[in-house]
Coordinates of C-alpha atoms in Angstrom, one line a residue:
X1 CA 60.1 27.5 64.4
X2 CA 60.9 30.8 62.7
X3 CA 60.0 29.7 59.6
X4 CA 56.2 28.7 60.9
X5 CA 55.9 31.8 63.2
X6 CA 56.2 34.0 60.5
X7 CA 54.0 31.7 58.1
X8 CA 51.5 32.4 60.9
X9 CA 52.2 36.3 61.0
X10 CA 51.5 36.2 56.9
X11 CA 48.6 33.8 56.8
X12 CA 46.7 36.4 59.8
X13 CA 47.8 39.5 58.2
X14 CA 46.7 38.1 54.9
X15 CA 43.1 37.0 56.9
X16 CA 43.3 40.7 58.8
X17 CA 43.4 42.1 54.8
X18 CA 40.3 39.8 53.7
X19 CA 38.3 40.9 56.3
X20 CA 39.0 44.5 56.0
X21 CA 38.7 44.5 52.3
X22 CA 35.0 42.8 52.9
X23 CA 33.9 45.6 55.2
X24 CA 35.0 48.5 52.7
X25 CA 33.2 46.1 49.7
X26 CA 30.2 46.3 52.0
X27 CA 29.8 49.7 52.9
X28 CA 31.0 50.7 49.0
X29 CA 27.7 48.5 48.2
X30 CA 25.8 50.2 51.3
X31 CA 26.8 53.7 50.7
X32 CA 25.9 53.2 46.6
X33 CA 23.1 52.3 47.2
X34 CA 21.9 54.9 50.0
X35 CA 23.0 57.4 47.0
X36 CA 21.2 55.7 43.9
X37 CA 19.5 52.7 44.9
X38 CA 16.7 54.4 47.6
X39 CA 15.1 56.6 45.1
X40 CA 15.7 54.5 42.1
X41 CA 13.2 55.5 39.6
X42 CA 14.2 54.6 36.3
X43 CA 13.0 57.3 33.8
X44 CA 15.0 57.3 30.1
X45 CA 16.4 60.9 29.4
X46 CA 16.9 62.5 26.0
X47 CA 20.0 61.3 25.8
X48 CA 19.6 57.6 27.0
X49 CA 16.2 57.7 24.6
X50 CA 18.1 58.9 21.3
X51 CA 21.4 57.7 21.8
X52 CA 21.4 53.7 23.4
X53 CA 17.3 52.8 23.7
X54 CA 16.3 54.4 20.1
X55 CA 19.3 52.9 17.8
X56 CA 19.3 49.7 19.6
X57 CA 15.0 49.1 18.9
X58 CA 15.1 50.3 15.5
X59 CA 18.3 48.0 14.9
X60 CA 20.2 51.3 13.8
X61 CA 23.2 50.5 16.2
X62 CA 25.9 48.5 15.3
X63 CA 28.9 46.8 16.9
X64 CA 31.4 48.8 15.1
X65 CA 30.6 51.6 12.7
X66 CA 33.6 53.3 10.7
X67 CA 31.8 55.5 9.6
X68 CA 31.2 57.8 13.3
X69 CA 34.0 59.2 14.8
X70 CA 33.6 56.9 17.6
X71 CA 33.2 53.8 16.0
X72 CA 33.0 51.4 18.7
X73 CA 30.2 53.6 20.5
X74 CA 27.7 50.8 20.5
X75 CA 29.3 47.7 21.2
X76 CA 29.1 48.0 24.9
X77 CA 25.3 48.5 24.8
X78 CA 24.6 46.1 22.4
X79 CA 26.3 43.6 24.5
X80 CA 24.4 44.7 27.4
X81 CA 21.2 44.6 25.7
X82 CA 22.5 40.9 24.4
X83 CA 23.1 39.7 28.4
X84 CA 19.9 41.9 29.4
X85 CA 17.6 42.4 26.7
X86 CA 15.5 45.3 26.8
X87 CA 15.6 45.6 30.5
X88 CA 15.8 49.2 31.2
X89 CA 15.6 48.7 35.2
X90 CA 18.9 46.3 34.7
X91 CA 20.6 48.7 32.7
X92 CA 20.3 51.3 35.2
X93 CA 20.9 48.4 38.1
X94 CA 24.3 47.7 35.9
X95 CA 25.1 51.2 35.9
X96 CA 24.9 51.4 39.9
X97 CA 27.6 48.0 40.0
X98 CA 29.9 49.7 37.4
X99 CA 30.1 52.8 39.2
X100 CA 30.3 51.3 42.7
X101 CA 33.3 48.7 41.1
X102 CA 35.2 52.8 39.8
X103 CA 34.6 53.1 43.7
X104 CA 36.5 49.8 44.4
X105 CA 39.0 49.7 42.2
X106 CA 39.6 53.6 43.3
X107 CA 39.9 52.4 46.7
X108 CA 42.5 49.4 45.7
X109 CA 44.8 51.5 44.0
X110 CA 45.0 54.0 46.9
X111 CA 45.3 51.7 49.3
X112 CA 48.4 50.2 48.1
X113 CA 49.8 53.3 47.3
X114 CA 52.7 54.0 50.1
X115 CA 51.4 56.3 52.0
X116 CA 50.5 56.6 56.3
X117 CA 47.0 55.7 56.4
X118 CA 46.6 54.4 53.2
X119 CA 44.0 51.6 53.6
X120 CA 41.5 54.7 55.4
X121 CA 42.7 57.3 52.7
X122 CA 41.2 54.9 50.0
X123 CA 38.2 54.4 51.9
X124 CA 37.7 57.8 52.6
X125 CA 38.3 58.5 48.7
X126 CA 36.0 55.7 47.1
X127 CA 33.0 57.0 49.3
X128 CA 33.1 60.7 48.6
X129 CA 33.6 59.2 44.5
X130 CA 30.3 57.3 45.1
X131 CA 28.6 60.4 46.7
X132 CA 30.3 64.2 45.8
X133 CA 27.9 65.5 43.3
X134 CA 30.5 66.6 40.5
X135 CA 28.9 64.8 38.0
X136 CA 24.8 64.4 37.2
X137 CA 25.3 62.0 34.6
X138 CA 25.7 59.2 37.0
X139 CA 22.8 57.2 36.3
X140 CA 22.5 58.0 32.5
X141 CA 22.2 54.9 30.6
X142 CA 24.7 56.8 27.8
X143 CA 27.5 56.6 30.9
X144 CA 27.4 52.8 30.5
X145 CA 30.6 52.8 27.4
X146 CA 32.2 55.3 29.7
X147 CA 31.9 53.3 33.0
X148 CA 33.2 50.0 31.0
X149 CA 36.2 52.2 29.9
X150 CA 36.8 53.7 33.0
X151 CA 36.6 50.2 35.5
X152 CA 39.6 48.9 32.6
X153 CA 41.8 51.5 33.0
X154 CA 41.3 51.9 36.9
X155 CA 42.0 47.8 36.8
X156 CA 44.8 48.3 34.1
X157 CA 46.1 50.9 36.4
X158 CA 45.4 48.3 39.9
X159 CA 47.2 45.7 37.7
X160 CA 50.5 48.3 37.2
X161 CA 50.7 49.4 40.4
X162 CA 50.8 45.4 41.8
X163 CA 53.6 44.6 38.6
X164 CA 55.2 48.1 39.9
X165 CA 55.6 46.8 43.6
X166 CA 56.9 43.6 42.6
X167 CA 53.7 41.1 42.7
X168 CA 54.4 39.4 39.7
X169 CA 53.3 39.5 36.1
X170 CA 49.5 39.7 36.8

């Protein structure tokens, strides 16, 4: 009987932890797009004009160039514009996911952290990441390599912290 009621505890904490990790996925999604999505207008800057948009029209970009100091630079716009196409309103719309998965993945790895509060801590984090305006690049279309880089090492770091607490090898 033990063995069952505490089978039960698991399986409706586990349930308790879906349900709660829906609502903060929700209001991530909500709050992102209150922030980006309401005055969405997309316009290519400088910046998104000569270094994605302009290289990848006049076939100047390539998946990986040795001779720039960066030379992977391209490869994660090129394989945009290979699932996309020239689709400026999806790059931008990609953007907006990417940034509001940094907020996800921000709030997954602060809510297993060991701390009093942690699940309302992450939360509280992930929303003012979506929405504290420290950086004005947020929607530039040059940000989408950076936002790929940055939702693998927040999942890389995710991924550690689960191995670190004993969750097994994933």
């Amino acid at each position: 009987i033990g063995t069952k009621a505490g089978f039960s505890q698991k399986q409706e904490a586990s349930k308790w932890e879906l349900r709660q990790t829906a609502v903060v996925v929700l209001l991530l999604l909500v709050v992102g797009f209150l922030a980006y999505g309401l005055f969405f207008a997309p316009a290519l800057f400088m910046d998104d004009w000569t270094s994605v948009v302009e290289r990848i029209v006049t076939d100047n970009a390539q998946w990986l160039d040795l001779s720039q100091r960066r030379p992977l630079l391209f490869s994660t716009f090129l394989l945009q514009n290979q699932i996309l196409g020239l689709n400026i309103p999806a790059y931008y719309v990609s953007l907006w996911l990417l940034y509001v998965v940094m907020a996800f993945l921000l709030y997954g790895i602060i809510s297993e952290l060991p701390l009093p509060y942690a699940g309302l801590f992450g939360t509280s984090t992930a929303l003012l990441f979506l929405v504290y305006p420290t950086n004005y690049t947020h929607m530039w279309l040059i940000q989408f390599g950076i936002y790929c880089a940055t939702v693998a090492s927040l999942f890389y770091g995710y991924l550690l912290l689960r191995y670190a607490q004993g969750a097994g090898w994933i």
